[in-house]
Amino acid sequence: MSLLENGYDSFAESLAYVERAATDPTRWKFAVLNLVHAVELLLKQRLLNEHELLIWQDVDRPGKLTVGLERAIPRLLSARVGIDAADKQAIETAIRWRNKITHYEVDLIAEEVRENYLLIFEFLDKFHGAHFAGSLSDHIPDEHVQTAMDLAESFRREFIVFRGREMHRKWARRLVAAQRVQVLVLDGVEVPRTPWGQEKWWDADYMEGRGPADFCRDCAAALGEQHGPGCVLEECPNCGGQLITCECDWDDSDYWALWGDEYDDENEPLDGEPSVDEAANTNG
């Protein structure tokens, strides 16, 4: 069985887990893992189509280890295979969520997993259409076709382009709301949050003088803005570690409410975006 055929099998298995997740939300993690595996296999097949040596981690020692997702992006770019910013974002999302699920980095919220699944799903469909013959839908077992169609429709309805990148409407709104929370509270003492670009690690020797990009690659916060809730790059202002995983015992505040479903202002437009009702009317 070829890499591509294996990829189709993993994709079909992923759709099966999406269907099971309707009654058992814990199945979302298996849906994501199978989807990411499908992405990895299709990227390897595309490298193989370019040259048989490109799928090996060390091109001078073929036959040992194949490239993983982490090395797929620079390898594809080196081979001049078209990878745009949205593609890079989706692949990085796939890596991040595979690692979260595999290593239990954070407690998984089913809706958050689903939203990221949609982003990876859209990339896989787009990448297949650009680099392989036929449509990805041609390789979906009949019993899963409706699920795939529903996912594609959900992506079109729920995702927007915000600051030049595709993201869920909810993520963008929570980033905007996060700007209203400038401090966290520890034992009753207010501690200013660390905006994007002002993290201490930029001064570390290993950064070799490199500076932050205009926008955070995880949450899209602009330089000087506060990170969005749950951003993996937000620095804890108390211990200096990763805020999302640190063990500092912060007091309750509006900021933590943004991490879950407590905040979900669907009627607040973003940068001229139509309201949900207006968008629904436009889409028919």
PDB file of C-alpha atoms in Angstrom:
ATOM      1  CA  MET A   1       0.000   0.000   0.000  1.00  0.00           C
ATOM      2  CA  SER A   2       1.377   3.432  -0.968  1.00  0.00           C
ATOM      3  CA  LEU A   3       1.826   6.411   1.307  1.00  0.00           C
ATOM      4  CA  LEU A   4      -1.139   8.028  -0.399  1.00  0.00           C
ATOM      5  CA  GLU A   5      -3.401   5.020   0.092  1.00  0.00           C
ATOM      6  CA  ASN A   6      -2.376   4.831   3.739  1.00  0.00           C
ATOM      7  CA  GLY A   7      -3.212   8.515   4.028  1.00  0.00           C
ATOM      8  CA  TYR A   8      -6.695   7.929   2.633  1.00  0.00           C
ATOM      9  CA  ASP A   9      -7.237   5.137   5.153  1.00  0.00           C
ATOM     10  CA  SER A  10      -6.202   7.379   8.056  1.00  0.00           C
ATOM     11  CA  PHE A  11      -8.500  10.123   6.757  1.00  0.00           C
ATOM     12  CA  ALA A  12     -11.456   7.719   6.576  1.00  0.00           C
ATOM     13  CA  GLU A  13     -10.694   6.489  10.101  1.00  0.00           C
ATOM     14  CA  SER A  14     -10.592  10.096  11.262  1.00  0.00           C
ATOM     15  CA  LEU A  15     -14.065  10.736   9.833  1.00  0.00           C
ATOM     16  CA  ALA A  16     -15.352   7.643  11.607  1.00  0.00           C
ATOM     17  CA  TYR A  17     -14.116   9.051  14.914  1.00  0.00           C
ATOM     18  CA  VAL A  18     -15.768  12.407  14.147  1.00  0.00           C
ATOM     19  CA  GLU A  19     -19.075  10.539  13.858  1.00  0.00           C
ATOM     20  CA  ARG A  20     -18.496   8.742  17.166  1.00  0.00           C
ATOM     21  CA  ALA A  21     -17.650  12.073  18.810  1.00  0.00           C
ATOM     22  CA  ALA A  22     -21.281  13.136  18.377  1.00  0.00           C
ATOM     23  CA  THR A  23     -22.143  10.899  21.340  1.00  0.00           C
ATOM     24  CA  ASP A  24     -18.715  10.548  22.939  1.00  0.00           C
ATOM     25  CA  PRO A  25     -16.655  13.795  22.837  1.00  0.00           C
ATOM     26  CA  THR A  26     -13.503  11.939  23.924  1.00  0.00           C
ATOM     27  CA  ARG A  27     -13.367  10.488  20.387  1.00  0.00           C
ATOM     28  CA  TRP A  28     -12.274  13.887  19.063  1.00  0.00           C
ATOM     29  CA  LYS A  29      -8.691  13.224  20.123  1.00  0.00           C
ATOM     30  CA  PHE A  30      -8.561  10.080  17.983  1.00  0.00           C
ATOM     31  CA  ALA A  31     -10.154  11.971  15.107  1.00  0.00           C
ATOM     32  CA  VAL A  32      -7.355  14.536  15.322  1.00  0.00           C
ATOM     33  CA  LEU A  33      -4.554  11.962  15.604  1.00  0.00           C
ATOM     34  CA  ASN A  34      -5.771  10.093  12.520  1.00  0.00           C
ATOM     35  CA  LEU A  35      -6.249  13.323  10.584  1.00  0.00           C
ATOM     36  CA  VAL A  36      -2.728  14.505  11.440  1.00  0.00           C
ATOM     37  CA  HIS A  37      -1.379  11.109  10.370  1.00  0.00           C
ATOM     38  CA  ALA A  38      -3.158  11.546   7.036  1.00  0.00           C
ATOM     39  CA  VAL A  39      -1.568  14.997   6.634  1.00  0.00           C
ATOM     40  CA  GLU A  40       1.887  13.594   7.384  1.00  0.00           C
ATOM     41  CA  LEU A  41       1.491  10.804   4.841  1.00  0.00           C
ATOM     42  CA  LEU A  42       0.293  13.146   2.089  1.00  0.00           C
ATOM     43  CA  LEU A  43       3.198  15.507   2.709  1.00  0.00           C
ATOM     44  CA  LYS A  44       5.614  12.588   2.482  1.00  0.00           C
ATOM     45  CA  GLN A  45       3.978  11.406  -0.744  1.00  0.00           C
ATOM     46  CA  ARG A  46       4.364  14.899  -2.214  1.00  0.00           C
ATOM     47  CA  LEU A  47       8.053  14.894  -1.304  1.00  0.00           C
ATOM     48  CA  LEU A  48       8.420  11.423  -2.802  1.00  0.00           C
ATOM     49  CA  ASN A  49       6.808  12.638  -6.015  1.00  0.00           C
ATOM     50  CA  GLU A  50       9.422  15.397  -6.167  1.00  0.00           C
ATOM     51  CA  HIS A  51      12.381  13.070  -5.491  1.00  0.00           C
ATOM     52  CA  GLU A  52      12.668   9.737  -3.722  1.00  0.00           C
ATOM     53  CA  LEU A  53      15.425  10.987  -1.405  1.00  0.00           C
ATOM     54  CA  LEU A  54      13.349  13.839   0.001  1.00  0.00           C
ATOM     55  CA  ILE A  55      11.241  11.635   2.262  1.00  0.00           C
ATOM     56  CA  TRP A  56      14.287  10.560   4.274  1.00  0.00           C
ATOM     57  CA  GLN A  57      15.300  12.551   7.319  1.00  0.00           C
ATOM     58  CA  ASP A  58      18.951  12.291   6.251  1.00  0.00           C
ATOM     59  CA  VAL A  59      19.160  12.294   2.454  1.00  0.00           C
ATOM     60  CA  ASP A  60      22.697  10.943   2.708  1.00  0.00           C
ATOM     61  CA  ARG A  61      21.472   7.906   4.659  1.00  0.00           C
ATOM     62  CA  PRO A  62      18.217   6.820   2.983  1.00  0.00           C
ATOM     63  CA  GLY A  63      16.345   3.874   4.392  1.00  0.00           C
ATOM     64  CA  LYS A  64      16.520   4.786   8.095  1.00  0.00           C
ATOM     65  CA  LEU A  65      14.104   7.502   9.265  1.00  0.00           C
ATOM     66  CA  THR A  66      11.574   9.389   7.164  1.00  0.00           C
ATOM     67  CA  VAL A  67      10.850  13.064   7.707  1.00  0.00           C
ATOM     68  CA  GLY A  68       8.214  14.045  10.236  1.00  0.00           C
ATOM     69  CA  LEU A  69       5.822  16.962  10.137  1.00  0.00           C
ATOM     70  CA  GLU A  70       8.338  19.246  11.837  1.00  0.00           C
ATOM     71  CA  ARG A  71      10.800  18.906   8.965  1.00  0.00           C
ATOM     72  CA  ALA A  72       8.210  18.658   6.213  1.00  0.00           C
ATOM     73  CA  ILE A  73       7.692  22.423   5.940  1.00  0.00           C
ATOM     74  CA  PRO A  74      11.344  23.424   5.277  1.00  0.00           C
ATOM     75  CA  ARG A  75      11.805  20.350   3.059  1.00  0.00           C
ATOM     76  CA  LEU A  76       8.789  21.288   0.931  1.00  0.00           C
ATOM     77  CA  LEU A  77       9.966  24.887   0.715  1.00  0.00           C
ATOM     78  CA  SER A  78      13.456  23.754  -0.291  1.00  0.00           C
ATOM     79  CA  ALA A  79      11.898  21.634  -3.033  1.00  0.00           C
ATOM     80  CA  ARG A  80       9.928  24.722  -4.136  1.00  0.00           C
ATOM     81  CA  VAL A  81       6.618  23.039  -3.501  1.00  0.00           C
ATOM     82  CA  GLY A  82       3.972  25.691  -2.961  1.00  0.00           C
ATOM     83  CA  ILE A  83       3.374  26.231   0.761  1.00  0.00           C
ATOM     84  CA  ASP A  84       1.763  29.543   1.699  1.00  0.00           C
ATOM     85  CA  ALA A  85       1.325  31.160   5.105  1.00  0.00           C
ATOM     86  CA  ALA A  86      -2.076  29.514   5.660  1.00  0.00           C
ATOM     87  CA  ASP A  87      -0.628  26.092   4.804  1.00  0.00           C
ATOM     88  CA  LYS A  88       2.266  26.636   7.215  1.00  0.00           C
ATOM     89  CA  GLN A  89      -0.179  27.687   9.928  1.00  0.00           C
ATOM     90  CA  ALA A  90      -2.314  24.587   9.405  1.00  0.00           C
ATOM     91  CA  ILE A  91       0.682  22.229   9.512  1.00  0.00           C
ATOM     92  CA  GLU A  92       1.942  23.896  12.691  1.00  0.00           C
ATOM     93  CA  THR A  93      -1.560  23.525  14.172  1.00  0.00           C
ATOM     94  CA  ALA A  94      -1.477  19.816  13.301  1.00  0.00           C
ATOM     95  CA  ILE A  95       1.892  19.419  15.035  1.00  0.00           C
ATOM     96  CA  ARG A  96       0.760  21.325  18.117  1.00  0.00           C
ATOM     97  CA  TRP A  97      -2.470  19.369  18.567  1.00  0.00           C
ATOM     98  CA  ARG A  98      -0.830  16.018  17.937  1.00  0.00           C
ATOM     99  CA  ASN A  99       1.673  16.869  20.668  1.00  0.00           C
ATOM    100  CA  LYS A 100      -1.008  18.123  23.050  1.00  0.00           C
ATOM    101  CA  ILE A 101      -3.020  14.938  22.699  1.00  0.00           C
ATOM    102  CA  THR A 102      -0.027  12.588  22.742  1.00  0.00           C
ATOM    103  CA  HIS A 103       1.634  14.170  25.770  1.00  0.00           C
ATOM    104  CA  TYR A 104      -1.511  15.328  27.630  1.00  0.00           C
ATOM    105  CA  GLU A 105      -0.097  18.838  27.806  1.00  0.00           C
ATOM    106  CA  VAL A 106      -3.446  20.424  28.635  1.00  0.00           C
ATOM    107  CA  ASP A 107      -6.966  19.347  29.446  1.00  0.00           C
ATOM    108  CA  LEU A 108      -8.772  18.962  26.136  1.00  0.00           C
ATOM    109  CA  ILE A 109     -12.019  20.840  25.536  1.00  0.00           C
ATOM    110  CA  ALA A 110     -14.055  19.041  22.867  1.00  0.00           C
ATOM    111  CA  GLU A 111     -15.205  22.216  21.095  1.00  0.00           C
ATOM    112  CA  GLU A 112     -11.661  23.596  20.956  1.00  0.00           C
ATOM    113  CA  VAL A 113     -10.389  20.315  19.507  1.00  0.00           C
ATOM    114  CA  ARG A 114     -13.187  20.380  16.923  1.00  0.00           C
ATOM    115  CA  GLU A 115     -12.349  23.933  15.852  1.00  0.00           C
ATOM    116  CA  ASN A 116      -8.706  23.047  15.272  1.00  0.00           C
ATOM    117  CA  TYR A 117      -9.763  19.849  13.517  1.00  0.00           C
ATOM    118  CA  LEU A 118     -11.675  21.974  11.001  1.00  0.00           C
ATOM    119  CA  LEU A 119      -8.566  24.031  10.221  1.00  0.00           C
ATOM    120  CA  ILE A 120      -6.443  20.918   9.623  1.00  0.00           C
ATOM    121  CA  PHE A 121      -9.260  19.273   7.641  1.00  0.00           C
ATOM    122  CA  GLU A 122      -9.503  22.278   5.317  1.00  0.00           C
ATOM    123  CA  PHE A 123      -5.736  22.241   4.738  1.00  0.00           C
ATOM    124  CA  LEU A 124      -5.737  18.541   3.859  1.00  0.00           C
ATOM    125  CA  ASP A 125      -8.527  19.021   1.318  1.00  0.00           C
ATOM    126  CA  LYS A 126      -6.819  22.067  -0.184  1.00  0.00           C
ATOM    127  CA  PHE A 127      -3.366  20.438  -0.295  1.00  0.00           C
ATOM    128  CA  HIS A 128      -4.708  17.296  -1.955  1.00  0.00           C
ATOM    129  CA  GLY A 129      -6.524  19.339  -4.595  1.00  0.00           C
ATOM    130  CA  ALA A 130      -3.361  21.316  -5.376  1.00  0.00           C
ATOM    131  CA  HIS A 131      -0.901  18.419  -5.560  1.00  0.00           C
ATOM    132  CA  PHE A 132      -2.726  15.184  -6.394  1.00  0.00           C
ATOM    133  CA  ALA A 133      -5.084  14.070  -9.133  1.00  0.00           C
ATOM    134  CA  GLY A 134      -8.787  14.217  -8.436  1.00  0.00           C
ATOM    135  CA  SER A 135     -10.595  15.337  -5.320  1.00  0.00           C
ATOM    136  CA  LEU A 136     -10.021  14.094  -1.799  1.00  0.00           C
ATOM    137  CA  SER A 137     -13.745  13.359  -1.669  1.00  0.00           C
ATOM    138  CA  ASP A 138     -13.235  10.686  -4.335  1.00  0.00           C
ATOM    139  CA  HIS A 139     -11.384   8.628  -1.737  1.00  0.00           C
ATOM    140  CA  ILE A 140     -13.932   8.859   1.081  1.00  0.00           C
ATOM    141  CA  PRO A 141     -15.987   5.729   1.781  1.00  0.00           C
ATOM    142  CA  ASP A 142     -19.668   6.302   1.022  1.00  0.00           C
ATOM    143  CA  GLU A 143     -20.680   6.004   4.677  1.00  0.00           C
ATOM    144  CA  HIS A 144     -18.479   8.996   5.594  1.00  0.00           C
ATOM    145  CA  VAL A 145     -19.231  11.343   2.661  1.00  0.00           C
ATOM    146  CA  GLN A 146     -21.950  13.280   4.481  1.00  0.00           C
ATOM    147  CA  THR A 147     -19.664  13.819   7.485  1.00  0.00           C
ATOM    148  CA  ALA A 148     -16.964  15.272   5.236  1.00  0.00           C
ATOM    149  CA  MET A 149     -19.498  17.551   3.531  1.00  0.00           C
ATOM    150  CA  ASP A 150     -20.755  18.775   6.907  1.00  0.00           C
ATOM    151  CA  LEU A 151     -17.185  19.523   8.050  1.00  0.00           C
ATOM    152  CA  ALA A 152     -16.445  21.508   4.889  1.00  0.00           C
ATOM    153  CA  GLU A 153     -19.614  23.538   5.369  1.00  0.00           C
ATOM    154  CA  SER A 154     -18.768  24.161   9.036  1.00  0.00           C
ATOM    155  CA  PHE A 155     -15.370  25.527   8.049  1.00  0.00           C
ATOM    156  CA  ARG A 156     -16.871  27.951   5.516  1.00  0.00           C
ATOM    157  CA  ARG A 157     -19.435  29.132   8.059  1.00  0.00           C
ATOM    158  CA  GLU A 158     -17.248  29.433  11.154  1.00  0.00           C
ATOM    159  CA  PHE A 159     -13.802  30.563   9.967  1.00  0.00           C
ATOM    160  CA  ILE A 160     -12.744  34.032   8.872  1.00  0.00           C
ATOM    161  CA  VAL A 161      -9.519  35.638   7.681  1.00  0.00           C
ATOM    162  CA  PHE A 162      -8.262  37.775  10.572  1.00  0.00           C
ATOM    163  CA  ARG A 163      -4.951  39.605  10.312  1.00  0.00           C
ATOM    164  CA  GLY A 164      -4.074  37.676   7.191  1.00  0.00           C
ATOM    165  CA  ARG A 165      -4.696  34.210   8.593  1.00  0.00           C
ATOM    166  CA  GLU A 166      -7.597  31.830   8.869  1.00  0.00           C
ATOM    167  CA  MET A 167      -9.020  31.474  12.342  1.00  0.00           C
ATOM    168  CA  HIS A 168     -12.273  30.634  14.026  1.00  0.00           C
ATOM    169  CA  ARG A 169     -14.523  33.643  14.668  1.00  0.00           C
ATOM    170  CA  LYS A 170     -14.485  32.740  18.360  1.00  0.00           C
ATOM    171  CA  TRP A 171     -10.659  32.858  18.549  1.00  0.00           C
ATOM    172  CA  ALA A 172     -10.562  36.344  17.057  1.00  0.00           C
ATOM    173  CA  ARG A 173     -13.266  37.638  19.395  1.00  0.00           C
ATOM    174  CA  ARG A 174     -11.520  36.229  22.439  1.00  0.00           C
ATOM    175  CA  LEU A 175      -8.248  37.849  21.363  1.00  0.00           C
ATOM    176  CA  VAL A 176     -10.024  41.210  21.222  1.00  0.00           C
ATOM    177  CA  ALA A 177     -11.655  40.578  24.614  1.00  0.00           C
ATOM    178  CA  ALA A 178      -8.270  39.612  26.111  1.00  0.00           C
ATOM    179  CA  GLN A 179      -7.019  43.168  25.540  1.00  0.00           C
ATOM    180  CA  ARG A 180      -9.384  44.339  28.275  1.00  0.00           C
ATOM    181  CA  VAL A 181      -7.574  42.153  30.815  1.00  0.00           C
ATOM    182  CA  GLN A 182      -4.176  43.755  31.430  1.00  0.00           C
ATOM    183  CA  VAL A 183      -3.367  42.127  34.772  1.00  0.00           C
ATOM    184  CA  LEU A 184      -3.631  38.773  36.517  1.00  0.00           C
ATOM    185  CA  VAL A 185      -4.082  38.442  40.274  1.00  0.00           C
ATOM    186  CA  LEU A 186      -1.919  36.291  42.551  1.00  0.00           C
ATOM    187  CA  ASP A 187      -2.746  36.155  46.262  1.00  0.00           C
ATOM    188  CA  GLY A 188      -4.663  39.396  45.890  1.00  0.00           C
ATOM    189  CA  VAL A 189      -1.778  41.222  44.160  1.00  0.00           C
ATOM    190  CA  GLU A 190      -2.199  42.457  40.589  1.00  0.00           C
ATOM    191  CA  VAL A 191       0.576  41.347  38.228  1.00  0.00           C
ATOM    192  CA  PRO A 192       0.758  42.897  34.714  1.00  0.00           C
ATOM    193  CA  ARG A 193       0.475  40.375  31.896  1.00  0.00           C
ATOM    194  CA  THR A 194       3.332  40.056  29.395  1.00  0.00           C
ATOM    195  CA  PRO A 195       2.403  41.385  25.932  1.00  0.00           C
ATOM    196  CA  TRP A 196       3.608  39.739  22.738  1.00  0.00           C
ATOM    197  CA  GLY A 197       7.171  40.769  21.976  1.00  0.00           C
ATOM    198  CA  GLN A 198       8.104  41.616  25.567  1.00  0.00           C
ATOM    199  CA  GLU A 199       8.806  38.079  26.770  1.00  0.00           C
ATOM    200  CA  LYS A 200      12.085  37.617  28.639  1.00  0.00           C
ATOM    201  CA  TRP A 201      13.325  34.884  26.322  1.00  0.00           C
ATOM    202  CA  TRP A 202      14.004  37.400  23.526  1.00  0.00           C
ATOM    203  CA  ASP A 203      17.047  38.564  25.528  1.00  0.00           C
ATOM    204  CA  ALA A 204      18.413  35.029  25.973  1.00  0.00           C
ATOM    205  CA  ASP A 205      21.706  34.132  24.298  1.00  0.00           C
ATOM    206  CA  TYR A 206      20.163  31.252  22.379  1.00  0.00           C
ATOM    207  CA  MET A 207      17.897  33.694  20.507  1.00  0.00           C
ATOM    208  CA  GLU A 208      21.047  35.075  18.822  1.00  0.00           C
ATOM    209  CA  GLY A 209      19.556  38.527  18.440  1.00  0.00           C
ATOM    210  CA  ARG A 210      16.337  37.359  16.796  1.00  0.00           C
ATOM    211  CA  GLY A 211      13.204  39.345  17.529  1.00  0.00           C
ATOM    212  CA  PRO A 212       9.473  38.663  17.506  1.00  0.00           C
ATOM    213  CA  ALA A 213       7.360  38.701  14.350  1.00  0.00           C
ATOM    214  CA  ASP A 214       4.676  41.325  13.864  1.00  0.00           C
ATOM    215  CA  PHE A 215       2.038  38.855  15.045  1.00  0.00           C
ATOM    216  CA  CYS A 216       2.190  35.934  17.482  1.00  0.00           C
ATOM    217  CA  ARG A 217       2.185  32.732  15.443  1.00  0.00           C
ATOM    218  CA  ASP A 218      -0.243  31.045  17.830  1.00  0.00           C
ATOM    219  CA  CYS A 219      -2.917  33.610  18.716  1.00  0.00           C
ATOM    220  CA  ALA A 220      -2.231  36.459  16.208  1.00  0.00           C
ATOM    221  CA  ALA A 221      -1.651  39.105  18.899  1.00  0.00           C
ATOM    222  CA  ALA A 222       0.154  42.117  17.425  1.00  0.00           C
ATOM    223  CA  LEU A 223       3.380  43.454  18.929  1.00  0.00           C
ATOM    224  CA  GLY A 224       2.543  45.071  22.257  1.00  0.00           C
ATOM    225  CA  GLU A 225      -0.864  43.408  22.497  1.00  0.00           C
ATOM    226  CA  GLN A 226      -1.878  40.885  25.114  1.00  0.00           C
ATOM    227  CA  HIS A 227      -2.029  37.272  23.963  1.00  0.00           C
ATOM    228  CA  GLY A 228      -5.306  35.528  23.339  1.00  0.00           C
ATOM    229  CA  PRO A 229      -6.562  33.107  26.014  1.00  0.00           C
ATOM    230  CA  GLY A 230      -4.770  29.769  25.989  1.00  0.00           C
ATOM    231  CA  CYS A 231      -1.946  30.961  23.725  1.00  0.00           C
ATOM    232  CA  VAL A 232       1.036  28.611  24.015  1.00  0.00           C
ATOM    233  CA  LEU A 233       3.461  31.538  23.721  1.00  0.00           C
ATOM    234  CA  GLU A 234       2.127  33.683  26.562  1.00  0.00           C
ATOM    235  CA  GLU A 235       4.757  33.994  29.272  1.00  0.00           C
ATOM    236  CA  CYS A 236       3.733  33.681  32.910  1.00  0.00           C
ATOM    237  CA  PRO A 237       4.474  37.077  34.496  1.00  0.00           C
ATOM    238  CA  ASN A 238       5.208  35.386  37.820  1.00  0.00           C
ATOM    239  CA  CYS A 239       7.440  32.367  37.131  1.00  0.00           C
ATOM    240  CA  GLY A 240       8.518  33.175  33.566  1.00  0.00           C
ATOM    241  CA  GLY A 241       7.329  29.825  32.257  1.00  0.00           C
ATOM    242  CA  GLN A 242       4.545  29.025  29.826  1.00  0.00           C
ATOM    243  CA  LEU A 243       1.342  30.499  31.278  1.00  0.00           C
ATOM    244  CA  ILE A 244      -0.835  27.731  29.870  1.00  0.00           C
ATOM    245  CA  THR A 245       1.124  25.027  31.734  1.00  0.00           C
ATOM    246  CA  CYS A 246       2.686  26.803  34.733  1.00  0.00           C
ATOM    247  CA  GLU A 247       1.658  25.868  38.276  1.00  0.00           C
ATOM    248  CA  CYS A 248       1.181  29.376  39.635  1.00  0.00           C
ATOM    249  CA  ASP A 249      -2.045  29.492  41.636  1.00  0.00           C
ATOM    250  CA  TRP A 250      -3.682  32.561  40.065  1.00  0.00           C
ATOM    251  CA  ASP A 251      -6.823  34.058  41.555  1.00  0.00           C
ATOM    252  CA  ASP A 252     -10.066  34.034  39.591  1.00  0.00           C
ATOM    253  CA  SER A 253     -10.403  36.811  37.006  1.00  0.00           C
ATOM    254  CA  ASP A 254     -12.184  37.683  33.776  1.00  0.00           C
ATOM    255  CA  TYR A 255      -9.176  36.373  31.861  1.00  0.00           C
ATOM    256  CA  TRP A 256      -9.696  32.741  32.841  1.00  0.00           C
ATOM    257  CA  ALA A 257     -13.336  32.953  31.782  1.00  0.00           C
ATOM    258  CA  LEU A 258     -12.122  33.580  28.210  1.00  0.00           C
ATOM    259  CA  TRP A 259     -10.485  30.137  28.092  1.00  0.00           C
ATOM    260  CA  GLY A 260     -13.756  28.221  28.124  1.00  0.00           C
ATOM    261  CA  ASP A 261     -17.270  28.745  26.865  1.00  0.00           C
ATOM    262  CA  GLU A 262     -18.158  31.409  29.419  1.00  0.00           C
ATOM    263  CA  TYR A 263     -17.284  34.096  26.872  1.00  0.00           C
ATOM    264  CA  ASP A 264     -18.805  33.780  23.426  1.00  0.00           C
ATOM    265  CA  ASP A 265     -20.103  37.108  22.120  1.00  0.00           C
ATOM    266  CA  GLU A 266     -21.259  35.952  18.686  1.00  0.00           C
ATOM    267  CA  ASN A 267     -22.879  39.285  17.827  1.00  0.00           C
ATOM    268  CA  GLU A 268     -19.799  41.481  18.110  1.00  0.00           C
ATOM    269  CA  PRO A 269     -18.377  42.109  14.591  1.00  0.00           C
ATOM    270  CA  LEU A 270     -14.597  42.203  14.080  1.00  0.00           C
ATOM    271  CA  ASP A 271     -12.934  44.850  11.918  1.00  0.00           C
ATOM    272  CA  GLY A 272     -15.959  45.328   9.707  1.00  0.00           C
ATOM    273  CA  GLU A 273     -16.943  41.660   9.664  1.00  0.00           C
ATOM    274  CA  PRO A 274     -20.723  41.242   9.303  1.00  0.00           C
ATOM    275  CA  SER A 275     -22.669  40.024  12.287  1.00  0.00           C
ATOM    276  CA  VAL A 276     -23.620  36.355  12.460  1.00  0.00           C
ATOM    277  CA  ASP A 277     -27.197  37.172  11.346  1.00  0.00           C
ATOM    278  CA  GLU A 278     -25.929  39.258   8.434  1.00  0.00           C
ATOM    279  CA  ALA A 279     -23.503  36.542   7.373  1.00  0.00           C
ATOM    280  CA  ALA A 280     -26.270  33.949   7.488  1.00  0.00           C
ATOM    281  CA  ASN A 281     -28.431  36.114   5.231  1.00  0.00           C
ATOM    282  CA  THR A 282     -25.542  36.662   2.821  1.00  0.00           C
ATOM    283  CA  ASN A 283     -24.834  32.930   2.629  1.00  0.00           C
ATOM    284  CA  GLY A 284     -28.466  32.168   1.988  1.00  0.00           C
TER     285      GLY A 284
END
